[in-house]
PDB file of C-alpha atoms in Angstrom:
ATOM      1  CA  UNK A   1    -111.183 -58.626 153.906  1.00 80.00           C
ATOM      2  CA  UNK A   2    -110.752 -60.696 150.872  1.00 92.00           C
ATOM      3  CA  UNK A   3    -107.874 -62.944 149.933  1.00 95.00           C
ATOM      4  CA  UNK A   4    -105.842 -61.983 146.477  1.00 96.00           C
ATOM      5  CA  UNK A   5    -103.689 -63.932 144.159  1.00 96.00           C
ATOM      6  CA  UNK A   6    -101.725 -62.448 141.860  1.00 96.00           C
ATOM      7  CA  UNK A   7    -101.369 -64.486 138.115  1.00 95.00           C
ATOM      8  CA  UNK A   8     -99.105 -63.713 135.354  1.00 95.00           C
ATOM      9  CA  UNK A   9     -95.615 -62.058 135.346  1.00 93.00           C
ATOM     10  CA  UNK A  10     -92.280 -63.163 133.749  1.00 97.00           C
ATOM     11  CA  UNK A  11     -89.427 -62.511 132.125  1.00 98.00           C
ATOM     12  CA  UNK A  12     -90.027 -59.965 129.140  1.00 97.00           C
ATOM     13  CA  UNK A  13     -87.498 -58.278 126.634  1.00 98.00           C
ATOM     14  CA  UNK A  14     -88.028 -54.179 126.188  1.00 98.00           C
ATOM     15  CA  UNK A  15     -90.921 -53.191 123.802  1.00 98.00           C
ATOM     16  CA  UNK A  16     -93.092 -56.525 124.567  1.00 98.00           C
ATOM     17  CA  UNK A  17     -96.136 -56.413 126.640  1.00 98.00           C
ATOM     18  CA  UNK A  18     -97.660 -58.498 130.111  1.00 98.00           C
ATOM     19  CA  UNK A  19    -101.062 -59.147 131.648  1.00 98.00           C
ATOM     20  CA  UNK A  20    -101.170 -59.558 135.275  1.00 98.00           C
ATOM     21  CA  UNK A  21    -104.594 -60.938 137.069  1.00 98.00           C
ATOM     22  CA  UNK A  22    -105.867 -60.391 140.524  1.00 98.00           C
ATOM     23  CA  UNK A  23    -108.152 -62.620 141.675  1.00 97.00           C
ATOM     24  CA  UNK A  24    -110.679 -61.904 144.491  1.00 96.00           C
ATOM     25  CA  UNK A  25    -112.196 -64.146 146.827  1.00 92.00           C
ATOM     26  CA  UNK A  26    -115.488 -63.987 148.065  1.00 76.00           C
ATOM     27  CA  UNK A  27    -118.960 -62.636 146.740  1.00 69.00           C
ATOM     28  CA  UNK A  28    -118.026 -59.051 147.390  1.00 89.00           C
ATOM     29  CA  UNK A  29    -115.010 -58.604 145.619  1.00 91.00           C
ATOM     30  CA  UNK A  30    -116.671 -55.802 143.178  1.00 90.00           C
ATOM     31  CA  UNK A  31    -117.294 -53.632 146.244  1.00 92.00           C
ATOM     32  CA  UNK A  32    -113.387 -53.581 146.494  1.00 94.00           C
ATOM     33  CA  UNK A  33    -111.411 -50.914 144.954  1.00 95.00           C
ATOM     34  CA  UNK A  34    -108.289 -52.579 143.748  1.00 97.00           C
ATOM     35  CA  UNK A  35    -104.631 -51.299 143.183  1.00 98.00           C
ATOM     36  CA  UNK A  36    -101.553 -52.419 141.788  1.00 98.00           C
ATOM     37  CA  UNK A  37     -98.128 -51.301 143.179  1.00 98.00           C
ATOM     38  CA  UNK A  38     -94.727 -52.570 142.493  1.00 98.00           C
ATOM     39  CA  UNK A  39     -92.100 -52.454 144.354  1.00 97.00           C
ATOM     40  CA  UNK A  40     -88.212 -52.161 142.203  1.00 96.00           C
ATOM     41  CA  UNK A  41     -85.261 -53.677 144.752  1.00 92.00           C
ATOM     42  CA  UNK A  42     -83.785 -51.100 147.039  1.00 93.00           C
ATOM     43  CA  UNK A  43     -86.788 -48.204 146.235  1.00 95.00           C
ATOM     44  CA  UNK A  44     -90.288 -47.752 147.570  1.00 95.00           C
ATOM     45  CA  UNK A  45     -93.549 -48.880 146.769  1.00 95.00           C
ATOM     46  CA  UNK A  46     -95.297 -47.358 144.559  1.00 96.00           C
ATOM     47  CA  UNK A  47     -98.667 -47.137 143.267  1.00 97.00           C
ATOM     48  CA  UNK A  48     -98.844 -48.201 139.361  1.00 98.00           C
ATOM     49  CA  UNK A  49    -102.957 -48.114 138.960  1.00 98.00           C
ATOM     50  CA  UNK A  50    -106.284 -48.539 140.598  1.00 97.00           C
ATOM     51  CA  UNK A  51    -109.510 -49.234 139.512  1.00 97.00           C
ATOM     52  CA  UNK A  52    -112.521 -48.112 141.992  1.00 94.00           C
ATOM     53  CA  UNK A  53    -116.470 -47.021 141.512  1.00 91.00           C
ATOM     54  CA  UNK A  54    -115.052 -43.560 141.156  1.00 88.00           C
ATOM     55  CA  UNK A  55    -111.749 -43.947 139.556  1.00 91.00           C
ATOM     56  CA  UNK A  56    -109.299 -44.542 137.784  1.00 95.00           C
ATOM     57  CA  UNK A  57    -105.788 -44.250 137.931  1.00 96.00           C
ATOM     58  CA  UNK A  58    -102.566 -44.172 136.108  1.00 97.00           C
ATOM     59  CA  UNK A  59     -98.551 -43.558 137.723  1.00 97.00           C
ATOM     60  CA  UNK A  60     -97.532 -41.007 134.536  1.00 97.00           C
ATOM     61  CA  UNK A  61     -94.904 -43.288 134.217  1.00 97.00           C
ATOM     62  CA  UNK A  62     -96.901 -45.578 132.946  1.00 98.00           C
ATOM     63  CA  UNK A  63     -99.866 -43.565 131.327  1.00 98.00           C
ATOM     64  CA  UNK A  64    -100.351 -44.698 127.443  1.00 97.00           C
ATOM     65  CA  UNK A  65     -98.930 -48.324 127.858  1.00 98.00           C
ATOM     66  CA  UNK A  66    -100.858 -49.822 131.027  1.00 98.00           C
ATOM     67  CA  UNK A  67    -104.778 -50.511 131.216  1.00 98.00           C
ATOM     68  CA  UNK A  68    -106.556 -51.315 134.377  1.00 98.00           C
ATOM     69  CA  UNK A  69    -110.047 -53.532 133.655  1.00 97.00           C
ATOM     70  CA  UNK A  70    -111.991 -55.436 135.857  1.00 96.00           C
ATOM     71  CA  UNK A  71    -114.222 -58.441 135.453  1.00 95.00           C
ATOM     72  CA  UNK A  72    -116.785 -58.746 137.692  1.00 92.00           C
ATOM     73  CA  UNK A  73    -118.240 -62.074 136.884  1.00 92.00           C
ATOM     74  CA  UNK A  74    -115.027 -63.287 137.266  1.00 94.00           C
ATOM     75  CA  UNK A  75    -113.852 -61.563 140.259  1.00 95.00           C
ATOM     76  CA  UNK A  76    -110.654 -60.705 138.556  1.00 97.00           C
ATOM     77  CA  UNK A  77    -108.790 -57.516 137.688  1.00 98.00           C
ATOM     78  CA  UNK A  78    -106.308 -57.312 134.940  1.00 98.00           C
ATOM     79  CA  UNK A  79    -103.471 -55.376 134.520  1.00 98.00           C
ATOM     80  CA  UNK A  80    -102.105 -55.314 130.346  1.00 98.00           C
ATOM     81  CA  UNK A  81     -99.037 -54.086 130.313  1.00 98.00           C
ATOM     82  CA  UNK A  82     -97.509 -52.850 127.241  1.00 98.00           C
ATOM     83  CA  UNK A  83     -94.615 -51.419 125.665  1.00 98.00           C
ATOM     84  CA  UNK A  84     -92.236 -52.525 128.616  1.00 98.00           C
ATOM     85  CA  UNK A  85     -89.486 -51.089 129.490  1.00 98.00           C
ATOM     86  CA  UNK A  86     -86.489 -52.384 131.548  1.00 97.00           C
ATOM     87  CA  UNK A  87     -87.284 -49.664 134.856  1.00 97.00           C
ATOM     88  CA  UNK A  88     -90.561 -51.614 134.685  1.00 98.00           C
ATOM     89  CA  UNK A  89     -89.094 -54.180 136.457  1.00 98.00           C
ATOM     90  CA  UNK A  90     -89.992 -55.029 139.746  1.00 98.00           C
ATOM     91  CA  UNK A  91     -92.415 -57.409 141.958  1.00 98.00           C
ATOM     92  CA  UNK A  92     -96.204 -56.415 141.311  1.00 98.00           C
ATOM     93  CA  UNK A  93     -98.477 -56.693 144.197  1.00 98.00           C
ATOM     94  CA  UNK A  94    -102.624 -55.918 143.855  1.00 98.00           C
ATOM     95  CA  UNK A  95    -104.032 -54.900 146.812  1.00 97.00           C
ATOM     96  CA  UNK A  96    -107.651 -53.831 147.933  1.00 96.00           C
ATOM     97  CA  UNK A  97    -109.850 -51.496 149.897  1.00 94.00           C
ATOM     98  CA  UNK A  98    -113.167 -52.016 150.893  1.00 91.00           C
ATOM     99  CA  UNK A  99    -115.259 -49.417 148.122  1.00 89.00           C
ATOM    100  CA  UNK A 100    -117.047 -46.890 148.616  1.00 84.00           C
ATOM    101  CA  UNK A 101    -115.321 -45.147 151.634  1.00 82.00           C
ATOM    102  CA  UNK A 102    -117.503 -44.344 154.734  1.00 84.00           C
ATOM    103  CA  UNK A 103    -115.829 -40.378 153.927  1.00 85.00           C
ATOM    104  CA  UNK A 104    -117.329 -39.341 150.258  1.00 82.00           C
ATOM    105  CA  UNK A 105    -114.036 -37.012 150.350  1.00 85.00           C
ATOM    106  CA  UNK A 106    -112.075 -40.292 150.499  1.00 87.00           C
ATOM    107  CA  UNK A 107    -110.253 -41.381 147.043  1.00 87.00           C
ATOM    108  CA  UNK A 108    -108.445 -44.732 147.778  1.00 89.00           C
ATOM    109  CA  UNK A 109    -107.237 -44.651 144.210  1.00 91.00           C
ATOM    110  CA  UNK A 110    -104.836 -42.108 145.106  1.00 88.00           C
ATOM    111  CA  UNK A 111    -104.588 -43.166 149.139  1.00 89.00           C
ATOM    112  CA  UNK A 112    -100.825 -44.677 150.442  1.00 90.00           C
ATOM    113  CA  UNK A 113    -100.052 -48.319 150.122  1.00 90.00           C
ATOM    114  CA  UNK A 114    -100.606 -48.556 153.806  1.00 89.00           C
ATOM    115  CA  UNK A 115    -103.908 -47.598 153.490  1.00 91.00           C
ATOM    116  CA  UNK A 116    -104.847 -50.734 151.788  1.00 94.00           C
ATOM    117  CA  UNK A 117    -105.760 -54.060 153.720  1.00 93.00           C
ATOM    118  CA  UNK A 118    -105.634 -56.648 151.868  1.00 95.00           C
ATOM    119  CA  UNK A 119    -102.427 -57.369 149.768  1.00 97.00           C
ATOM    120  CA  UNK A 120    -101.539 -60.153 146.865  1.00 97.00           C
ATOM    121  CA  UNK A 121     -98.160 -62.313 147.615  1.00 96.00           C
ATOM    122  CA  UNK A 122     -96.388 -60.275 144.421  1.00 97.00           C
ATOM    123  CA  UNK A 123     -95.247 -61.365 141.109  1.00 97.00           C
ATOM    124  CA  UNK A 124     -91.966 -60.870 139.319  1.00 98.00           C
ATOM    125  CA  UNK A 125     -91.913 -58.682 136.364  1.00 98.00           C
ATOM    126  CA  UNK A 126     -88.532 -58.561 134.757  1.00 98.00           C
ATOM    127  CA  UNK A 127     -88.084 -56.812 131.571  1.00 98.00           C
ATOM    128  CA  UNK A 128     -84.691 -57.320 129.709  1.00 97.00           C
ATOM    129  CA  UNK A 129     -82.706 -58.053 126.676  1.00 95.00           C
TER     130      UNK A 129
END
């Protein structure tokens, strides 16, 4: 497993834009598929985006103003945020999955939070006026 720390997050106002950061640990962070979910108070989890060596992925609620990119040198992966909007608020966590699955049928980009093993500590994301 590798350890994950989450960087970035804050208190926004509606139209304005974030960049979260999840840094890996360890040498074999690129052979990690990596998620972010976010979690609003008193609703689920849910999956926001997810960069893996098949995939990418997008929540349509947030197609158009978010963009997953990874840096592998710097065993980072970045979330830009833009365009907030006030239901954007909630604690983002990155999480990660060894990549590629054993099962070439597998698509952890799309697989349940629980799936994931390794999880970030979260970061606040409040957007308001």
């Amino acid at each position: 497993q590798v350890q994950l720390v989450e960087v970035g997050g804050g208190l926004v106002q509606p139209g304005e834009s974030l960049r979260l950061s999840c840094v890996g640990s360890g040498s074999s962070f690129e052979y990690y598929a990596v998620a972010w979910f976010r979690q609003a108070p008193g609703k689920e989890r849910e999956g926001v985006s997810c960069i893996s060596s098949s995939d990418l992925y997008y929540a349509d609620s947030v197609k158009g103003r978010f963009t997953i990119s990874r840096d592998i040198a710097k065993n980072t992966v970045t979330l830009q945020m833009n365009s907030l909007k006030p239901e954007d608020t909630a604690v983002y966590y990155c999480a990660a999955d060894p990549d590629p699955s054993p099962d070439p049928l597998y698509r952890v980009c799309v697989a349940p939070a629980g799936d994931f093993r390794s999880w970030g500590q979260g970061t606040q994301v409040t957007v308001s006026s």
